Each structure stands twice: as structure tokens, then as C-alpha cells.
CSV table of C-alpha atoms and ligand atoms in Angstrom, one decimal:
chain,number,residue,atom,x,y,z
A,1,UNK,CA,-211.8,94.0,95.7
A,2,UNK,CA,-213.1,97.6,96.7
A,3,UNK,CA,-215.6,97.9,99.2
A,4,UNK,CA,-217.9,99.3,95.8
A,5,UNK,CA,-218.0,95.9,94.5
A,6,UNK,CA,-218.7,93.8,97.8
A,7,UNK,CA,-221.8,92.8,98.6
A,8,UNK,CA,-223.2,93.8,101.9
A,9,UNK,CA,-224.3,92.2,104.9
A,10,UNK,CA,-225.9,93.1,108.1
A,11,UNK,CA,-224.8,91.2,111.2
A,12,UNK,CA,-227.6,92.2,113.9
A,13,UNK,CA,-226.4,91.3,117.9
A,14,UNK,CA,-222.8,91.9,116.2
A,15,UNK,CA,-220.9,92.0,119.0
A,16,UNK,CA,-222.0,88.6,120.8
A,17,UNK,CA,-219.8,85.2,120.4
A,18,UNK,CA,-221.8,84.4,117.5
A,19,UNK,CA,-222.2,87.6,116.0
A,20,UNK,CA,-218.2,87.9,116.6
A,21,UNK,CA,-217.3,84.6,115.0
A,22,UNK,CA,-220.3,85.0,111.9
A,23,UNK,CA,-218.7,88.8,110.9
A,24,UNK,CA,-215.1,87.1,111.2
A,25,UNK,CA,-216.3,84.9,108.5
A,26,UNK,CA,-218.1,87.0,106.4
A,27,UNK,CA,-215.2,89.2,106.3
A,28,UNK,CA,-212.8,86.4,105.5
A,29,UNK,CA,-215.0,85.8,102.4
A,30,UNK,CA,-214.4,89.2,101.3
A,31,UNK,CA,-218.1,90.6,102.2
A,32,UNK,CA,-218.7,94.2,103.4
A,33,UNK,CA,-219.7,93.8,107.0
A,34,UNK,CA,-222.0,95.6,109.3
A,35,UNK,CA,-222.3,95.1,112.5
A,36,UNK,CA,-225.2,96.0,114.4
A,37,UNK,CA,-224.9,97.2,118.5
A,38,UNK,CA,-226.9,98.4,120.8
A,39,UNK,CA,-223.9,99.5,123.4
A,40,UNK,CA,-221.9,101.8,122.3
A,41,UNK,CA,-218.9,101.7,124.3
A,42,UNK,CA,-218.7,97.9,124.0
A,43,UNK,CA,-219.2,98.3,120.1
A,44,UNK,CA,-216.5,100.7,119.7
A,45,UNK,CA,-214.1,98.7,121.8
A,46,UNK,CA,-215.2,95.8,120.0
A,47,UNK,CA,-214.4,97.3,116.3
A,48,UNK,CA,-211.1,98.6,117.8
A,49,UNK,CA,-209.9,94.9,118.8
A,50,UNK,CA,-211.2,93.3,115.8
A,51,UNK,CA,-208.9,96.4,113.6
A,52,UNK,CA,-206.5,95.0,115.2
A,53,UNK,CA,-206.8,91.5,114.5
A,54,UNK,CA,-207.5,92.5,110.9
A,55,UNK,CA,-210.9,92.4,110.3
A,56,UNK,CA,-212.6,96.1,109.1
A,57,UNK,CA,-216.1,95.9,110.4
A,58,UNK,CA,-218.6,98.7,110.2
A,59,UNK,CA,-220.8,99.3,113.1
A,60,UNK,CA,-223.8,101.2,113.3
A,61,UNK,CA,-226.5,101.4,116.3
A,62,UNK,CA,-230.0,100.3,116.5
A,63,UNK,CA,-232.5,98.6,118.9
A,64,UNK,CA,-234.1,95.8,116.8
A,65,UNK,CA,-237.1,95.5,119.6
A,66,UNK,CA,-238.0,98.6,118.0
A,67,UNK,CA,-239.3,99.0,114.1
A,68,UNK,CA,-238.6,102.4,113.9
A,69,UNK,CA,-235.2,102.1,115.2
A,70,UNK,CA,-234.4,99.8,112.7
A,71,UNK,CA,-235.8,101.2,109.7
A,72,UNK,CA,-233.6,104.3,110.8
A,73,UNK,CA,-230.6,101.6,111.3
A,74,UNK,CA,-231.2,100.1,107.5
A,75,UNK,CA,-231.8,103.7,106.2
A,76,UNK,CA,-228.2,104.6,107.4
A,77,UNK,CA,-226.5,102.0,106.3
A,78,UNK,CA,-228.1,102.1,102.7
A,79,UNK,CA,-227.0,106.1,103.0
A,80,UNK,CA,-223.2,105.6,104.0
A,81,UNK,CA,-222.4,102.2,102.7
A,82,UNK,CA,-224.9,101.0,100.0
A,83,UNK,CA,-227.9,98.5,99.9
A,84,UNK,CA,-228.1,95.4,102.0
A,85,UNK,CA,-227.9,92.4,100.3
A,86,UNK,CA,-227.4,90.0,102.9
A,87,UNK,CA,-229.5,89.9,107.1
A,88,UNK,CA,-228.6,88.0,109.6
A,89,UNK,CA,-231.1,87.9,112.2
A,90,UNK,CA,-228.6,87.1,114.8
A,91,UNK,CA,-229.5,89.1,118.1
A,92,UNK,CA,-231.2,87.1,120.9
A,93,UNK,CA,-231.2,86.7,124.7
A,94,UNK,CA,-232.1,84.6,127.2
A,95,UNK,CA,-234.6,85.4,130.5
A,96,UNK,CA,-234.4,81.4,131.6
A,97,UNK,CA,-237.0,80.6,134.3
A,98,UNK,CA,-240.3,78.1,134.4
A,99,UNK,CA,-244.0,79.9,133.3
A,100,UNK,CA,-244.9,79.4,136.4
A,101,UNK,CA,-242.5,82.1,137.8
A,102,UNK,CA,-241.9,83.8,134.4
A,103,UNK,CA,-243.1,87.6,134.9
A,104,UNK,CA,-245.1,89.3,132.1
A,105,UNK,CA,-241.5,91.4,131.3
A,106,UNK,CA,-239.1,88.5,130.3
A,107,UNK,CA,-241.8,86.9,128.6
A,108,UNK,CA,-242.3,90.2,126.0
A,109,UNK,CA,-237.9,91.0,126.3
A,110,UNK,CA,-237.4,87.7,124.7
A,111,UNK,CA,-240.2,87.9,122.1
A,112,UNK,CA,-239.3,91.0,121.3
A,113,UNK,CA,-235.4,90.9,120.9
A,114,UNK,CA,-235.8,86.9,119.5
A,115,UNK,CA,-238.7,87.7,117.9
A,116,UNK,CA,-240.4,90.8,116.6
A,117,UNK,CA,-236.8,91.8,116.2
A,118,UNK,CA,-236.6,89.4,113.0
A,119,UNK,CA,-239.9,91.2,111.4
A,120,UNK,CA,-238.7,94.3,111.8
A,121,UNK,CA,-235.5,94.1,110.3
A,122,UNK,CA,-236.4,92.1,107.1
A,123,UNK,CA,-239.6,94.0,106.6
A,124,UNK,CA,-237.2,97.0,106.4
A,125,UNK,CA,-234.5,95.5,104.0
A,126,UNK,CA,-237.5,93.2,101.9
A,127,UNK,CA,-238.6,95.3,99.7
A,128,UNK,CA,-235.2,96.5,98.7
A,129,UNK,CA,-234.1,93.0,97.8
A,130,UNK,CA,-237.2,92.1,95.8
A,131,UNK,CA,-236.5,95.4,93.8
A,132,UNK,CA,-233.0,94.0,93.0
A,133,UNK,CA,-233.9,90.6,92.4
A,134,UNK,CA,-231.4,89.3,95.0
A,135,UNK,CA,-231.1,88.5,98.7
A,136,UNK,CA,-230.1,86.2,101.9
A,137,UNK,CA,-232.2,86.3,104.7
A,138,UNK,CA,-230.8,84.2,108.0
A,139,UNK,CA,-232.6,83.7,110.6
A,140,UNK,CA,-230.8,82.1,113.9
A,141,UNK,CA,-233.0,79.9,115.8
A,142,UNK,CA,-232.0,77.3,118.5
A,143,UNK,CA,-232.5,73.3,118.8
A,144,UNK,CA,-234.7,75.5,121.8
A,145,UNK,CA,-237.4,76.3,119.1
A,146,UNK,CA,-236.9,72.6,117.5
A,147,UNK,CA,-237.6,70.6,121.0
A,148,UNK,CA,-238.7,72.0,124.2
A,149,UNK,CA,-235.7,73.3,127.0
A,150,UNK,CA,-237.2,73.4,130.4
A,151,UNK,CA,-237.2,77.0,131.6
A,152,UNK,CA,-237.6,78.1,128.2
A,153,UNK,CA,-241.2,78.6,127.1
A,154,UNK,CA,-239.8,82.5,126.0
A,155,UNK,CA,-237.6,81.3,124.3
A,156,UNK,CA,-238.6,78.3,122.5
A,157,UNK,CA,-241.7,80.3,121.6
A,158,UNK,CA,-239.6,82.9,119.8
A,159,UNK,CA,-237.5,80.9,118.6
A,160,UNK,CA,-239.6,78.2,117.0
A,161,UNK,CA,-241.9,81.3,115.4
A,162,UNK,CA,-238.0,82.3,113.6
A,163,UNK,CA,-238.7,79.6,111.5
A,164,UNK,CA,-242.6,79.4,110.6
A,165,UNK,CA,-241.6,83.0,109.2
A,166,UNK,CA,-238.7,81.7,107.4
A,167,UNK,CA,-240.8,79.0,105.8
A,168,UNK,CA,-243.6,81.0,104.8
A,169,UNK,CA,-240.8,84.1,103.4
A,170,UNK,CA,-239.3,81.8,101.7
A,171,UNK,CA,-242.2,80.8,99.7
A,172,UNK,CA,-243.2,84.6,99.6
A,173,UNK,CA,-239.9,86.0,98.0
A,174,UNK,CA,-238.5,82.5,96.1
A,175,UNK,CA,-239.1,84.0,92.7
A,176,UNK,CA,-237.1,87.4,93.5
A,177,UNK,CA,-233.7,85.4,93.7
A,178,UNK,CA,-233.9,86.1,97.7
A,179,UNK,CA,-233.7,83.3,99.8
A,180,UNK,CA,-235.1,82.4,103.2
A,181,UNK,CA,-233.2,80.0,105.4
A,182,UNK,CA,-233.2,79.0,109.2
A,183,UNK,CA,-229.6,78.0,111.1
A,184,UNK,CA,-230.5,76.4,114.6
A,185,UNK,CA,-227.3,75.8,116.7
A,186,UNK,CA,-227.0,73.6,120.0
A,187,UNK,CA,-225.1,74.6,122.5
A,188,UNK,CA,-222.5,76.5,120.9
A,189,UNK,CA,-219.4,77.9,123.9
A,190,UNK,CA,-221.3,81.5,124.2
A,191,UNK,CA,-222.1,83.9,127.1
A,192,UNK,CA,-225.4,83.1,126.8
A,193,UNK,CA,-224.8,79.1,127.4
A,194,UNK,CA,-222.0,79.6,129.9
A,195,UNK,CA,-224.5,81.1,131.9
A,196,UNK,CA,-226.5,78.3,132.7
A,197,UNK,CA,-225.3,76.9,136.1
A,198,UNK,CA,-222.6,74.8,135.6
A,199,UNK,CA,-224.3,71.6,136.8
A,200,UNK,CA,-226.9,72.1,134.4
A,201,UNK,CA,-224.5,72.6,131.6
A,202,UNK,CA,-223.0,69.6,132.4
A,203,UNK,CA,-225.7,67.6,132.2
A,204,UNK,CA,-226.7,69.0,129.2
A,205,UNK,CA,-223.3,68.7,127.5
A,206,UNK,CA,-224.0,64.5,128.6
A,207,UNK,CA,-226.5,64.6,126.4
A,208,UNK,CA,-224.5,65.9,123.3
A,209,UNK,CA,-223.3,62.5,121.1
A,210,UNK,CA,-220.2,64.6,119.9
A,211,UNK,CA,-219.2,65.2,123.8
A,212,UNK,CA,-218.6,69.0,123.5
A,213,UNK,CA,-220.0,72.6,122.8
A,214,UNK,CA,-220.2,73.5,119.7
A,215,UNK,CA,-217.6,76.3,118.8
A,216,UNK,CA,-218.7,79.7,117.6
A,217,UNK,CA,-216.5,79.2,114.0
A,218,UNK,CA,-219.0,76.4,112.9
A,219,UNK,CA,-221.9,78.2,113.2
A,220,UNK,CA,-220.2,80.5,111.5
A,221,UNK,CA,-219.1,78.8,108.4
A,222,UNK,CA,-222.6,77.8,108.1
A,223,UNK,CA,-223.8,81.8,107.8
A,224,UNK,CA,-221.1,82.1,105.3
A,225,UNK,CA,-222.7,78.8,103.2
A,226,UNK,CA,-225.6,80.1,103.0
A,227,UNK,CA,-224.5,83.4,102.4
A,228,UNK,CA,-222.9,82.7,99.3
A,229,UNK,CA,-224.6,83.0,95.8
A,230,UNK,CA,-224.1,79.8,94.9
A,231,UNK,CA,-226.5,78.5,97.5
A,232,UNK,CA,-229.8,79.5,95.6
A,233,UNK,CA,-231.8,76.6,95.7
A,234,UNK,CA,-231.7,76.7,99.3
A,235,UNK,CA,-234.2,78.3,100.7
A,236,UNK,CA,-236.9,77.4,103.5
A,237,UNK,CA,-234.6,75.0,105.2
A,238,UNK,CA,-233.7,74.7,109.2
A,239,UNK,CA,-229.9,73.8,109.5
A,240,UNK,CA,-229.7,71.6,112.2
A,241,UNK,CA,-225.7,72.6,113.8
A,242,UNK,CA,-226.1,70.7,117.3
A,243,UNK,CA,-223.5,67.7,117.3
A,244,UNK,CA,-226.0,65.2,117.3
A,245,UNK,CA,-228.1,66.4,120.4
A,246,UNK,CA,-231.4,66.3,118.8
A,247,UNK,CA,-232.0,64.1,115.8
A,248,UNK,CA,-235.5,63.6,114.3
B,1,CAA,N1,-236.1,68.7,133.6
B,1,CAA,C1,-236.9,68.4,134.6
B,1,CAA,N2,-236.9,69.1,135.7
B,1,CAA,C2,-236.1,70.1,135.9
B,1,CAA,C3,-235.2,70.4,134.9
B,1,CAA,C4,-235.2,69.7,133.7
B,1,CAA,N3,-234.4,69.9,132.7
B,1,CAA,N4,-234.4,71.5,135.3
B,1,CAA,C5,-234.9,71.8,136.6
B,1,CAA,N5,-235.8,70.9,136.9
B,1,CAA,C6,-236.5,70.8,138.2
B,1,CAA,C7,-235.6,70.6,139.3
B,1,CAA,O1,-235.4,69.2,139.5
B,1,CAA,C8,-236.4,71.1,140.5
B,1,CAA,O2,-237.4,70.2,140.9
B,1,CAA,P1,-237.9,70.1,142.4
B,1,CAA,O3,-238.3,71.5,142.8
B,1,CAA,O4,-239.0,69.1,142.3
B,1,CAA,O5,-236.7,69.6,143.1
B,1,CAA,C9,-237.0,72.3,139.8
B,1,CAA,O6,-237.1,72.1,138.5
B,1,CAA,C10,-236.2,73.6,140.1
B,1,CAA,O7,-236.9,74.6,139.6
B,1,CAA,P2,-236.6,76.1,140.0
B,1,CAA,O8,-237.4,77.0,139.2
B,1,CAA,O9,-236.6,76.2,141.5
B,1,CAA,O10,-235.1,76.1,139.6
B,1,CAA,P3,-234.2,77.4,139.2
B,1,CAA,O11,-235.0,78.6,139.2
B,1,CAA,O12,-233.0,77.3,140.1
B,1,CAA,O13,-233.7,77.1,137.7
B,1,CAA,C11,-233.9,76.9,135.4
B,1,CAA,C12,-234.6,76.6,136.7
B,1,CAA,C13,-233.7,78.5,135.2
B,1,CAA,C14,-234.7,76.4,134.3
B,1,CAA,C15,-232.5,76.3,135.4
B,1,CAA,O14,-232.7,74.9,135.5
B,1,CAA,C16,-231.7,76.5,134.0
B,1,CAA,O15,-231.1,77.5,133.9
B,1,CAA,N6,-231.9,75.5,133.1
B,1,CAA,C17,-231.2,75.6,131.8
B,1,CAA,C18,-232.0,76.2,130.8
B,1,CAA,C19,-231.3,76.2,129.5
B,1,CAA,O16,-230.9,75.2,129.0
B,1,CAA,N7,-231.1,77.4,128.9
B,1,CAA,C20,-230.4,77.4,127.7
B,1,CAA,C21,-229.6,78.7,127.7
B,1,CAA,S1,-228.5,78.8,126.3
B,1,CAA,C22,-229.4,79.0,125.0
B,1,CAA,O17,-230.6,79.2,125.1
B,1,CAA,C23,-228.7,79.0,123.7
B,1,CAA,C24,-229.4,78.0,122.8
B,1,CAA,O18,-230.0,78.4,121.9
B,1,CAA,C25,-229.2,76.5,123.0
């Protein structure tokens, strides 16, 4: 198939482990893929190794902390590739540390990128969807935002907010053929997790009934689920993808 007749989707945080492994994926089952960045020598490098490997991935910049940035992000990829049909709210960071060190900054970083970030793409793509009667909005939440992770009031704050939108979107946009769904991994084998100090991770990794880190092709296959058109009765739900960790 053409790149005419594939739908489109928008990775955001594109060039993380996640983002990597979802646009891999998405690819695979013969999407048109967009990958958002924010640096641009890492983003072009990235695209380059990923020609290689076989996978033709667009990229386009924008800061999703910003709305304007990301209206002007969606406006460009409606102008040189088409309209989105698929967003996956994918970019996040981490600022780890306990409220009663945590300064005013990496409280508003991570509610911003985790966050505000998820508003301001979808409000920019939401409209467009409803006009077409068809859409997938994923949001990618943590089992952070499910239970609470010490050191992460940020985070779990943003990240437990990803899916009180997703609920109430879902509900919102239902009868449009667009639907609304939240994906919250454990501890996948990221940057982001390989970060926490190793004796940390390992006690954390104790406490996982499946005994490892989740790898970055499950979450993956998960975006690509829901991604599909045959998944439209599924809509307001949290995907639990945490082998076992937290189970309620
Ligand atoms: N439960 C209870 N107490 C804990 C604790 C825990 N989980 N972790 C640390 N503490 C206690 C320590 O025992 C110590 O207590 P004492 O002072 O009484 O001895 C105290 O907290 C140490 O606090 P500090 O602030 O001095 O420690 P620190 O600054 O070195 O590190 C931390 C604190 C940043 C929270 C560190 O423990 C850490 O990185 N924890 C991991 C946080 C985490 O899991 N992040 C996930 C990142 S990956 C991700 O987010 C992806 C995803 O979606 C899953």
C-alpha cells in the first residue's frame, strides 16, 4: 500500500525506547508513521539508523510543553503528509526526588511534558477526528499514576491525571468512532528506568512476579492493538502491562 491509503499516526517522544519500539510496530503494521523530536541531531541520526534497519519513519519537531508549538507540529504534518488519525501521547520524563526536596521547576517540567503535553496535542488533532468520524487517542501512563512510587509525587500526579482525561474523552468523543484509551506499563528496560540507582532497581525488579523488566516490544504490541480498527469498543480503558507488579 501507498503511503495515500495508510492511515496516519503520530508517535510524540519518538525517539525514546518506547517511542522506538511503538513506531517499529506501527510501521510493521503498514501505518504511516510520524515521529515527533524535540532534538534535532538525535532525531535525524535516529531516522537515519532506523532507514537502515528498514523502517521509513517521518519526523517532524515540536515541544509538546508548549500548545502553540504543537498546533504548529499537527498543522505540518496535516500540510505535508495528510490528517492524523492515530496520537500517541508517548513523551514523558522523570525529575525523581521526595516533595520535601522537590523544587518548584521539576515539579511544573514533569507536569508539563507528562501532562499538559497530552492536552495540547489531542486538543489540536480532536476536532479533526470528530469531523471524520474516526480516531485513536493513546495515552501512556505508568503503574506510577495507578499506585504511588516513592520520589514520585510529579510524576504519579501527571501521570494518574493521563487517565481521568482519557476517561472523561472517551465518554466525550465515543459517538464520533474515536476512541480514548490509557496503556500503563511497569518497569519496561528504558533510559528512563535504567536510571534509577541500580540498588533501587533491584529491589524493585524483586517485587515483579514475572522476575524481569518488561521489554520495550510489548508495550508496543499493545499501541498497535489498540491502534487497530478493529478495536472500537475499547475505549476508556487503563491497560495494565506490568508483569504482575501491581494487581488490584
Ligand atoms: N520506600 C521507603 N523509603 C524509601 C524508599 C522507598 N521506596 N526509597 C528511599 N527511601 C528512604 C530511604 O530509606 C532513606 O531513608 P533514611 O533517610 O531514613 O535512611 C531516604 O528515603 C533517602 O531519601 P533521599 O531523598 O536522601 O534519597 P535519594 O535522594 O538518594 O533518593 C529517590 C530518593 C530519588 C526517590 C530514589 O530512591 C529513587 O530514585 N527511587 C526510585 C524512584 C523510581 O522508582 N522511579 C521510577 C523511574 S522509572 C519510571 O518512572 C518509569 C515508569 O513509569 C515505571
Amino acid at each position: 500500500m501507498d503511503n495515500q491509503n495508510k492511515r496516519i499516526v503520530l508517535v510524540t517522544g519518538a525517539t525514546g525506547g518506547l517511542g522506538t519500539a511503538m513506531c517499529k510496530n506501527l510501521f510493521e503494521n503498514g501505518y504511516h508513521v510520524v515521529g515527533n523530536y524535540r532534538n534535532k541531531e538525535k532525531a535525524e541520526k535516529w531516522k537515519q539508523k532506523l532507514a537502515e534497519e528498514g523502517y521509513q519513519i517521518d519526523i517532524v519537531e515540536g515541544d509538546v510543553c508548549s500548545f502553540d508549538s504543537s498546533k504548529r507540529m499537527i498543522e505540518e504534518i496535516e500540510k505535508n503528509f495528510g490528517t492524523i488519525d492515530i496520537l500517541v501521547n508517548n513523551a514523558g520524563i522523570t525529575r525523581d526526588g521526595r516533595l520535601a526536596r522537590m523544587s518548584h521547576q521539576d515539579w511544573n517540567d514533569v507536569i508539563n511534558t507528562n501532562l499538559n503535553s497530552v492536552f495540547n496535542c489531542t486538543r489540536n488533532v480532536i476536532e479533526g477526528m470528530i469531523d471524520r468520524k474516526f480516531g485513536r487517542i493513546i495515552n501512556i501512563s505508568s503503574v506510577n499514576g495507578q499506585r504511588g512510587q516513592f520520589g514520585q509525587t510529579n510524576y504519579s500526579a501527571a501521570k494518574a491525571g493521563i487517565h481521568g482525561f482519557t476517561k472523561t474523552l472517551a465518554m466525550e468523543v465515543a459517538k464520533y468512532g474515536i476512541t480514548v484509551n490509557t496503556i500503563s506499563p511497569g518497569y519496561i528496560a528504558t533510559d528512563m528506568v535504567m536510571a534509577v540507582p541500580e540498588k533501587v532497581r533491584d529491589q524493585i525488579v524483586a517485587q515483579i512476579p514475572v522476575g524481569r523488566l518488561g521489554g520495550t516490544h510489548e508495550v508496543a504490541h499493545l499501541v498497535a492493538f489498540l491502534a487497530s480498527d478493529k478495536t472500537s469498543f475499547i475505549t476508556g480503558a487503563n491497560y495494565s502491562i506490568n508483569g504482575g507488579q501491581h494487581v488490584y
